[in-house]
XYZ file of C-alpha atoms in Angstrom:
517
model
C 55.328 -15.818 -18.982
C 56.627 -19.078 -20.147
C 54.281 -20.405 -22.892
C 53.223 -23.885 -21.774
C 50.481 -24.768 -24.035
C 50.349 -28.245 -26.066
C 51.679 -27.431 -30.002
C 48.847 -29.587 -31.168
C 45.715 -28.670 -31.686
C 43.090 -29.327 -29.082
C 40.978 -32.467 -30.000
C 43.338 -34.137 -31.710
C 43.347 -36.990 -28.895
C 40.473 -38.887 -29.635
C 39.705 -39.807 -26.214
C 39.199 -35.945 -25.655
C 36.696 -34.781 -27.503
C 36.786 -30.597 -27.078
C 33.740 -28.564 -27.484
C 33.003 -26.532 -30.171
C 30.778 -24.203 -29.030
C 36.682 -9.202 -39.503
C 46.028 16.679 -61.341
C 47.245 17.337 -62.546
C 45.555 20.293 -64.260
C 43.442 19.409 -67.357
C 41.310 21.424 -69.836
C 37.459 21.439 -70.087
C 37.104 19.252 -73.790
C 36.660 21.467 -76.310
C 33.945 21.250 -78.547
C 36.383 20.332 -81.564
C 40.228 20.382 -81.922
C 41.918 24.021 -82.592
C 41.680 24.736 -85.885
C 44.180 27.663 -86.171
C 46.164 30.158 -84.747
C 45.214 31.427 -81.477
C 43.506 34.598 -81.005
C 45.160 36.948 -79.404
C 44.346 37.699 -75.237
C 43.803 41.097 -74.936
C 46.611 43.961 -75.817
C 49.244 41.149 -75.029
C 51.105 39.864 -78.566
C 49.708 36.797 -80.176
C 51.454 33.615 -78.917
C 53.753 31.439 -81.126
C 52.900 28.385 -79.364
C 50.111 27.321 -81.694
C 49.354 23.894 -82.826
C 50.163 22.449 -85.693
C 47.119 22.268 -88.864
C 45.348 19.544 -87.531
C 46.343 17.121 -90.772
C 46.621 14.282 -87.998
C 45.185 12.587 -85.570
C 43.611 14.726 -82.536
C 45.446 12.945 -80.012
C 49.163 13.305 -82.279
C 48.478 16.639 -82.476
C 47.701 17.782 -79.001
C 50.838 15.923 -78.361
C 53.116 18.107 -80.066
C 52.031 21.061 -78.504
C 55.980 23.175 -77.466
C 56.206 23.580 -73.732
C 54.619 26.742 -72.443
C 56.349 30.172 -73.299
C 57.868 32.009 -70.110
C 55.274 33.802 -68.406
C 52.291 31.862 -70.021
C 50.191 29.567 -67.386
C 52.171 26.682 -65.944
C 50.413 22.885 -64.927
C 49.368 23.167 -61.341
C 52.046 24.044 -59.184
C 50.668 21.429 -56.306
C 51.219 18.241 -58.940
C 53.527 17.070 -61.295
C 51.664 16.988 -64.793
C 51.628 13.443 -66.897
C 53.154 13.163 -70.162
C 50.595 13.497 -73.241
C 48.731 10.349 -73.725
C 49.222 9.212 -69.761
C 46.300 7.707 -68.759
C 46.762 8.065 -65.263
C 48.566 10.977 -63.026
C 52.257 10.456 -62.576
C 54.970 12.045 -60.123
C 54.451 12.747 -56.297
C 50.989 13.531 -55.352
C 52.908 16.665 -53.087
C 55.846 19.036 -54.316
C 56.483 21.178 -57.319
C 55.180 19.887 -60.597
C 57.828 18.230 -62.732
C 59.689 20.056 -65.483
C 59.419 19.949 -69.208
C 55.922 18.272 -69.386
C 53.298 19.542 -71.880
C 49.788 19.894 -70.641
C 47.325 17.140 -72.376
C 44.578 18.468 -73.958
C 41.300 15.463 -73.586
C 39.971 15.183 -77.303
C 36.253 14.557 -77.864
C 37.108 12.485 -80.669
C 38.705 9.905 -78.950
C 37.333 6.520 -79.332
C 37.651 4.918 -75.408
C 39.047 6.745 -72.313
C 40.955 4.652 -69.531
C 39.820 5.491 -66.105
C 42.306 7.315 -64.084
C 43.316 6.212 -61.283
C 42.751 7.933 -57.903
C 45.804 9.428 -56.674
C 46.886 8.738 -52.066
C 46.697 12.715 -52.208
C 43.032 13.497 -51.195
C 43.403 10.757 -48.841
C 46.458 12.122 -47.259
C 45.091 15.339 -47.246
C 41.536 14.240 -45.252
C 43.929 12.755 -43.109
C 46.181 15.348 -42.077
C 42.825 17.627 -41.704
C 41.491 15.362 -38.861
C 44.955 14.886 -37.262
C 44.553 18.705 -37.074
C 41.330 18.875 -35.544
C 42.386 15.985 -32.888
C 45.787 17.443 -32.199
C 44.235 20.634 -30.695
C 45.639 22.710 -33.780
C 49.340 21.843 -33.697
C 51.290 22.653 -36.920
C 51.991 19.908 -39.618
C 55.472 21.078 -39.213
C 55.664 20.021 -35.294
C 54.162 17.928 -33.229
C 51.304 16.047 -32.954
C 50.575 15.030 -29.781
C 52.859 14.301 -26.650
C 52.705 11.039 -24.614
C 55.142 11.404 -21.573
C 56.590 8.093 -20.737
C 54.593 6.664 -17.299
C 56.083 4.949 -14.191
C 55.447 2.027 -12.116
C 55.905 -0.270 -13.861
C 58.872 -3.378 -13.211
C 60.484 -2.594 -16.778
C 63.241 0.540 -17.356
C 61.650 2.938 -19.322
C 64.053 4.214 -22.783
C 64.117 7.877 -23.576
C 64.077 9.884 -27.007
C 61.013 11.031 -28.739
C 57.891 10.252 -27.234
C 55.420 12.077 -30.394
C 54.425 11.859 -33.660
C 56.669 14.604 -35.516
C 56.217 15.512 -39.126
C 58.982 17.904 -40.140
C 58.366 17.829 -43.479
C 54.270 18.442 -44.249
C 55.388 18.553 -48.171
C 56.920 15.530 -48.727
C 54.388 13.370 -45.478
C 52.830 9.771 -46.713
C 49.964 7.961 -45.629
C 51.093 6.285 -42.918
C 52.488 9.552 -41.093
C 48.709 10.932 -41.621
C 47.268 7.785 -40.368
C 49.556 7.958 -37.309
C 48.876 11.495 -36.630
C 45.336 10.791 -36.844
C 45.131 7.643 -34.489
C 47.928 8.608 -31.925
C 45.575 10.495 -29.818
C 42.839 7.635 -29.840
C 45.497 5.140 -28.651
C 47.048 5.301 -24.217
C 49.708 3.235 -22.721
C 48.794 0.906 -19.699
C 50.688 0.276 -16.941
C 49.107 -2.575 -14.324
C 50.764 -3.395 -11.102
C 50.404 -5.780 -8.161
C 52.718 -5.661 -5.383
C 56.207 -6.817 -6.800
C 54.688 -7.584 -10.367
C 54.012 -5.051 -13.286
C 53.037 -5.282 -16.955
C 52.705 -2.904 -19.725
C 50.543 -2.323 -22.642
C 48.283 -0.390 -24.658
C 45.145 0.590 -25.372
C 42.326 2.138 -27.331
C 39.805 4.873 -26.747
C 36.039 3.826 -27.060
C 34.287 7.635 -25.832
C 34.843 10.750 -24.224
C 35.018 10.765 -20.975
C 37.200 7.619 -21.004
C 36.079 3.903 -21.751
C 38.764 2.470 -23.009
C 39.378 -0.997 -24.635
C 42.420 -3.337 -24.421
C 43.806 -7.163 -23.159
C 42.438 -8.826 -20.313
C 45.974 -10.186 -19.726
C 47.107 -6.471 -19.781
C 44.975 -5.644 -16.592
C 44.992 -8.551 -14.753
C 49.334 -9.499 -15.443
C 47.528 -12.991 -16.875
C 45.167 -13.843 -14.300
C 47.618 -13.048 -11.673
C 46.031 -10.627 -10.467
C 42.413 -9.337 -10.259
C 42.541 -6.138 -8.253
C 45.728 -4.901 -10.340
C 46.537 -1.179 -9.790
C 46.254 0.418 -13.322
C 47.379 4.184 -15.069
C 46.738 5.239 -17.983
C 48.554 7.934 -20.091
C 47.037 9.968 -22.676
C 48.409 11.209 -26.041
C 48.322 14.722 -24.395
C 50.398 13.647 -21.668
C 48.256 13.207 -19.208
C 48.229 10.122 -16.727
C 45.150 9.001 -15.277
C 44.345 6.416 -12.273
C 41.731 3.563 -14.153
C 39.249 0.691 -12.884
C 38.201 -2.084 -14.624
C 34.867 -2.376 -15.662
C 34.883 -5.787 -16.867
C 36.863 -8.664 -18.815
C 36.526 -11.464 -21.274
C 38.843 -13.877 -20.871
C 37.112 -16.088 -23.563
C 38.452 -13.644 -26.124
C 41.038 -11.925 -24.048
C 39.153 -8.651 -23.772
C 38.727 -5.718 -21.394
C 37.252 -2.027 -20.621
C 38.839 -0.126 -18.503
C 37.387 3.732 -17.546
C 39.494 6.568 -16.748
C 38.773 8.509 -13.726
C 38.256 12.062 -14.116
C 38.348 12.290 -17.740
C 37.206 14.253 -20.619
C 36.954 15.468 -24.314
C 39.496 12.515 -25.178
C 39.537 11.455 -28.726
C 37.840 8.453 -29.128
C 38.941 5.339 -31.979
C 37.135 5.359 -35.641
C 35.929 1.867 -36.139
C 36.391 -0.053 -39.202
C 34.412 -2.844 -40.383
C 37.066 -5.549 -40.111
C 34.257 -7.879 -42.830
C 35.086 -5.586 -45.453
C 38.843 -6.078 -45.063
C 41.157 -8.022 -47.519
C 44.170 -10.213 -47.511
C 46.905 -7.684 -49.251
C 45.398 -4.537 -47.432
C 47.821 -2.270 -45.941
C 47.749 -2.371 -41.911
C 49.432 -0.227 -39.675
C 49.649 -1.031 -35.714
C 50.484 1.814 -33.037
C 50.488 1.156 -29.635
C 53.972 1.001 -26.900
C 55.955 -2.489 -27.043
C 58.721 -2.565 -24.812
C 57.355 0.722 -23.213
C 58.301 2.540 -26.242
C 55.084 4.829 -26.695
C 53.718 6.122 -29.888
C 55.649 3.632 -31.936
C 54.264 3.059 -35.497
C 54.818 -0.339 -37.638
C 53.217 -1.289 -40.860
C 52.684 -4.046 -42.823
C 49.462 -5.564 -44.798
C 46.623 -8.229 -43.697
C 48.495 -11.542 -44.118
C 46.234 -13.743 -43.772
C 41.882 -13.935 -42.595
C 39.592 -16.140 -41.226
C 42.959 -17.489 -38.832
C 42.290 -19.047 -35.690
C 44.717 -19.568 -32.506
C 44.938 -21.460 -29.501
C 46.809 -19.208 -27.110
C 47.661 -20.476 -23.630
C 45.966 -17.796 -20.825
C 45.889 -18.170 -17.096
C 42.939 -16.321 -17.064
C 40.909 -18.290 -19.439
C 37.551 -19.141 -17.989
C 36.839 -23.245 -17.210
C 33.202 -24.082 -18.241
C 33.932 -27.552 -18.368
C 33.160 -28.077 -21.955
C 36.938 -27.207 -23.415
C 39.057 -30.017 -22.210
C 42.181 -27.992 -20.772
C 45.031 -30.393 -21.410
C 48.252 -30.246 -19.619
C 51.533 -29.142 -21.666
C 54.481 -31.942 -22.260
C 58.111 -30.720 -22.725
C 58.877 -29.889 -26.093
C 55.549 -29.008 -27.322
C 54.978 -25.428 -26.712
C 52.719 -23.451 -28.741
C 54.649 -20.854 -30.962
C 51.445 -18.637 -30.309
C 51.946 -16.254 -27.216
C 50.632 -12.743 -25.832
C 52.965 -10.029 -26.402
C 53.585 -9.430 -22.493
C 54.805 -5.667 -22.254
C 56.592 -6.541 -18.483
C 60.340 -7.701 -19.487
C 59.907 -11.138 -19.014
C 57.423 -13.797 -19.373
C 56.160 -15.658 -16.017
C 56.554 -19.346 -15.576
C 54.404 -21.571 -14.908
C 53.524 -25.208 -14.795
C 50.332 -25.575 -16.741
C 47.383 -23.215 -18.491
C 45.045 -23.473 -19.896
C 44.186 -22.268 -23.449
C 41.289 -20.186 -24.962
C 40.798 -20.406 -28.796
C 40.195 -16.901 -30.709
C 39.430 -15.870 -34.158
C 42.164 -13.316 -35.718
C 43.405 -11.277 -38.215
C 47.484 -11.842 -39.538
C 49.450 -9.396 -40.094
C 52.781 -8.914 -40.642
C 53.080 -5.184 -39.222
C 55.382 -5.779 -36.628
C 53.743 -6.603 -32.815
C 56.302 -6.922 -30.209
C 56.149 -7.498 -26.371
C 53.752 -4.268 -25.030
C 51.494 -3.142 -28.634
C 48.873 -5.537 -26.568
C 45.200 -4.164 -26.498
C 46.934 -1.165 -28.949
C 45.337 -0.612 -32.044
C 45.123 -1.982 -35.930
C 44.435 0.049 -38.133
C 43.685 0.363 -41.798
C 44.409 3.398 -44.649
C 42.097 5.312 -43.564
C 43.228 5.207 -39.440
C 39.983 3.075 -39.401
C 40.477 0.593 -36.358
C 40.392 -3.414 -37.874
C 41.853 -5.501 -35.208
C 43.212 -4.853 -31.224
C 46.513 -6.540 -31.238
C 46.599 -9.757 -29.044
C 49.359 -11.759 -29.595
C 52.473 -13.006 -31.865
C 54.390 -16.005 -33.120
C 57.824 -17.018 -31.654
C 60.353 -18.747 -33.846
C 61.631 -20.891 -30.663
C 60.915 -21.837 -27.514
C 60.283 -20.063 -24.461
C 60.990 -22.161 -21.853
C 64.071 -19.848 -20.540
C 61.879 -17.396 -19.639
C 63.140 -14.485 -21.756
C 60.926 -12.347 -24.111
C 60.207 -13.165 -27.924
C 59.679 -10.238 -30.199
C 58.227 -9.994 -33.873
C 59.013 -12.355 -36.651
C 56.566 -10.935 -38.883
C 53.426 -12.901 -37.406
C 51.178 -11.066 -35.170
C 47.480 -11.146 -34.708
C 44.465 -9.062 -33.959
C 41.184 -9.430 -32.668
C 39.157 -8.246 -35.622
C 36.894 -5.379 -34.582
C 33.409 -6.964 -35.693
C 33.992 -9.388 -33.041
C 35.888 -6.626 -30.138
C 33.171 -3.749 -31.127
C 30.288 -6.423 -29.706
C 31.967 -7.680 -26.791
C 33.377 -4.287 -25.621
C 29.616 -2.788 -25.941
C 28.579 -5.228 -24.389
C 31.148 -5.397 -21.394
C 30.449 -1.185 -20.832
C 26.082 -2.064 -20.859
C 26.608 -5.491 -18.487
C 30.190 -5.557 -17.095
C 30.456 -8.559 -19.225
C 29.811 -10.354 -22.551
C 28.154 -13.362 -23.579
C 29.465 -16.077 -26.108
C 27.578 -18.782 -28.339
C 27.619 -22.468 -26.985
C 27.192 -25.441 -30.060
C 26.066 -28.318 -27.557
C 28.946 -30.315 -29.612
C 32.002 -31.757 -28.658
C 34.252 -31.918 -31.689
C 37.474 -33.188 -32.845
C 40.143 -32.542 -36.218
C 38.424 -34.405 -38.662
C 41.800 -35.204 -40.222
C 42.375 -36.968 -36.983
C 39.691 -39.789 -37.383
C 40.267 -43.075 -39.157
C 39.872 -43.335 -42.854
C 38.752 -39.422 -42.964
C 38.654 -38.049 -46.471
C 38.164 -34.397 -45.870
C 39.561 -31.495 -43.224
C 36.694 -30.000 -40.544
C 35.510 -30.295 -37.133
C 34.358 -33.934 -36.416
C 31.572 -34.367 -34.351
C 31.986 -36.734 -31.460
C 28.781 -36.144 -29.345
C 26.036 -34.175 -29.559
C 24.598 -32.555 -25.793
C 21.243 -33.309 -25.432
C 18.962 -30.342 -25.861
C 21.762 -28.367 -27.124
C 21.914 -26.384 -29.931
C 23.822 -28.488 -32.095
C 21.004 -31.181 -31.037
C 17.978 -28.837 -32.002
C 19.473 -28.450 -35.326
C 19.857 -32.310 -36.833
C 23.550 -32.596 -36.314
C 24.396 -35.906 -35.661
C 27.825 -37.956 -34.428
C 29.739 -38.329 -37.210
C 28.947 -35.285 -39.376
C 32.426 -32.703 -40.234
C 31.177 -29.537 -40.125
C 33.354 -27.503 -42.891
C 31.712 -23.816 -42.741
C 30.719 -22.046 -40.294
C 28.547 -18.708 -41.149
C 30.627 -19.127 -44.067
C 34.132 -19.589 -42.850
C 35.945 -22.059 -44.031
C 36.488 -24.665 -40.492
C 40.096 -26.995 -40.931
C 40.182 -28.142 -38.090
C 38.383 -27.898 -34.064
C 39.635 -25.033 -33.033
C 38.426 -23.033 -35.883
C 34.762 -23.781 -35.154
C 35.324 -23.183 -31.519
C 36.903 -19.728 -32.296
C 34.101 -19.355 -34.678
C 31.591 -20.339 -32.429
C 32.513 -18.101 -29.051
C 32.885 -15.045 -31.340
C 29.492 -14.620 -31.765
C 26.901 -13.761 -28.809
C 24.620 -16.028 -26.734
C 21.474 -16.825 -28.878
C 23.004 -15.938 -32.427
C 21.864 -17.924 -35.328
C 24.503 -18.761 -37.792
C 24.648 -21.181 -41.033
C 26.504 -24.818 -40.311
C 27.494 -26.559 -43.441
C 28.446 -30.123 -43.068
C 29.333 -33.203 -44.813
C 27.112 -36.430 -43.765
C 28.034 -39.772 -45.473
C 29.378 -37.829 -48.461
C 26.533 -35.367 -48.676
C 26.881 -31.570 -48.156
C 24.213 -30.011 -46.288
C 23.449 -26.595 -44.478
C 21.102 -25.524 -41.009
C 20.638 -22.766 -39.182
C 21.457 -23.479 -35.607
C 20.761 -21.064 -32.897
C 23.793 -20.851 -30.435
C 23.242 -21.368 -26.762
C 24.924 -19.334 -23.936
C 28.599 -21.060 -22.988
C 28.245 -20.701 -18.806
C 30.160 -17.836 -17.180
C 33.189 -18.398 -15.435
């Protein structure tokens, strides 16, 4: 679909106010340094390979230790050893140990010890263990888990490896673990209505078959509200799926399998705990193209987008401004069905994200974000396009993709699967960029009018304050509160910290409910 939504950010028009409403192998130290030759072991000969009379330091003279005699004990043959005096574990955490090293020997008289590091082996390792246990017992040296490509849909779908295939269990990193791990957790969509199709992804939330993804993935972009969906399964399997509910406000939606069992639910991650730097890997099926794997790191937190969505609920207190030629939003879903739809206005809903630059392209929608650990951090939602797309034709990655962060999914999916829907916060303020206003002197959310009896009201904000925080996050510009504000759930209290006549100050408002559509 043809993106159509204004490039600047809503509010910025004064006269349209918009409402604001994530070893090596090492001795036991000895008690004190050898002090002469070694004793002999048993009826074997004595060994030449004794150190030297201590006349120097401990630490020189465990270093000069000769390499091991043939047939005497070896470093362990799972690691490479370090050189003496490494203060942290070198080579490959998997593979033979590395020749010609000398085993150190820790000395008790050593004035400070640096902390070794911890090596990506156990971590691997714990990973590979639960891809076992969730692949039904397949081999490390074969294949995880199948995923047969599914019809039905409008888009041609490409053939070749459909799995996650390790041959080589030696020499496997963390992101093959991770992907073995999360494969089976994560399904391909494929919605249909009459002529139209879309693809997509998903993630498992239980058992017997709850599964979490894009509103805009299930209903084609509010085409559609009765869209036929299947689902396909890691273990090949294709299963017929209803909706259970949506949230277009945050572009959310559970879907339940029919018929289903003992399917391998999603790990959440705590998406607060995550940092800018962190590795990220995304798995899901752009371009119908299951199973595929991209990583990257968290580029940037605490983002907020406007995204155009013909679904997006109209409660009257977002302004919904038409789109002029020329200023298209670079921020689009990542539609899965060939080609984006056209149309001649949308409107927009505004969404709190994580960046990443693991690479989300036209189908990894509702799929899942994951961290180290196959933890999931984020449900992939949508990317950036370098150009236009008023010809119609599909965008792919340019490194900047976002994801819902899970704190914010994990609440309104629970809530969807208890109510068939989820509620969002309401300020009672109609905002604008502060750096829009006359003579401003700081960046924020400017505050136009205050509803009566809202909660904005209840709280002592006034027209005129900039609110600059929001439960801590920093707020640029109008559409950061907003995102801020519709994250959380009707009747949440959160800390607003403004600036009022050059004055900081902090309250505790208590959200209202923003109306359902």
């Amino acid at each position: 679909m043809s993106d159509t939504t204004d490039n600047r950010p809503e509010g910025n028009d004064n006269s349209h106010p918009t409402e604001a409403s994530s070893p090596h192998e090492v001795s036991t130290p000895a008690a004190a340094a050898p002090q002469g030759p070694a004793a002999p072991q048993g009826p074997t000969a004595p060994r030449n390979d004794v150190p030297p009379v201590p006349t120097r330091s401990p630490a020189a003279a465990a270093a000069a230790w000769p390499p091991p005699a043939a047939g005497s004990a070896a470093p362990h043959a799972g690691y490479a050893s370090a050189p003496s005096g490494a203060t942290s574990p070198t080579g490959q955490a998997f593979g033979p140990g590395a020749a010609g090293t000398h085993t150190t020997v820790p000395m008790p008289s050593a004035t400070s010890t640096v902390p070794r590091k911890k090596g990506a082996a156990p971590r691997v390792a714990a990973l590979l263990v639960a891809a076992a246990l969730v692949g039904g017992g397949a081999g490390l040296g074969g294949t995880y888990a199948g995923l047969n490509l599914w019809g039905g849909s409008t888009v041609s779908s490409a053939s070749g490896p459909s799995a996650i295939t390790v041959n080589n269990p030696e020499s496997v990193n963390n992101t093959a673990a991770v992907a073995a791990k999360v494969v089976p957790s994560v399904v391909t969509i494929s919605a249909t209505s009459g002529s139209a199709g879309g693809t997509g992804s998903g993630v498992i939330l239980s058992r017997d078959g709850y599964v979490l993804t894009n509103t805009h993935v299930v209903t084609l972009d509010g085409q559609t509200g009765d869209a036929k969906i299947s689902v396909t399964t890691s273990d090949g399997k294709v299963y017929a799926a209803t909706v259970v509910g949506t949230d277009p406000t945050y572009d959310l939606a559970v879907i339940k399998l029919e018929n289903a069992s003992n399917l391998t639910p999603i790990e959440w991650g705590d998406s607060s705990k995550i940092n800018v730097g962190d590795n990220a890997i995304a798995i899901g099926a752009p371009l119908d193209l299951p199973n595929t794997v991209t990583t990257g790191i968290v580029s940037a937190l605490n983002r907020s987008i406007q995204v155009a969505s013909s679904a997006a609920p109209s409660d009257g207190s977002d302004q919904q401004e038409q789109t002029q030629p020329g200023q298209e939003s670079p921020f689009r879903f990542d539609f899965g069905q060939g080609q984006e739809q056209q149309q001649s206005t949308k409107q927009t809903i505004k969404i709190a994200v994580i960046q990443t630059d693991a690479a989300i392209n036209p189908g990894n929608s509702g799929g899942a974000l994951v961290d180290s650990a196959g933890k999931l951090i984020g449900i992939n939602v949508a990317i950036a396009s370098a150009g236009s797309s008023s010809s119609g034709g599909q965008s792919g990655s340019i490194g900047v993709g976002f994801s819902i962060p899970s704190d914010i999914a994990k609440r309104i999916s629970q809530e969807i699967i208890d109510n068939g829907q989820a509620t969002h916060g309401l300020l009672g303020a109609s905002v604008q960029d502060a750096a829009s206003i006359q003579g401003a002197t700081t960046t924020g959310a400017y505050v136009a009018e205050v509803s009566s009896g809202g909660a904005a009201q209840a709280a002592g904000l006034q027209k005129g304050d900039v609110i600059t925080k929001f439960n801590g996050v920093p707020v640029t510009n109008s559409i950061d509160l907003t995102a801020q504000v519709r994250a959380l759930a009707a009747g949440a209290k959160a800390q607003v910290t403004y600036n009022r006549n050059g004055q900081e100050k902090t309250v505790e408002v208590t959200l209202g409910s923003m109306p359902e559509s």
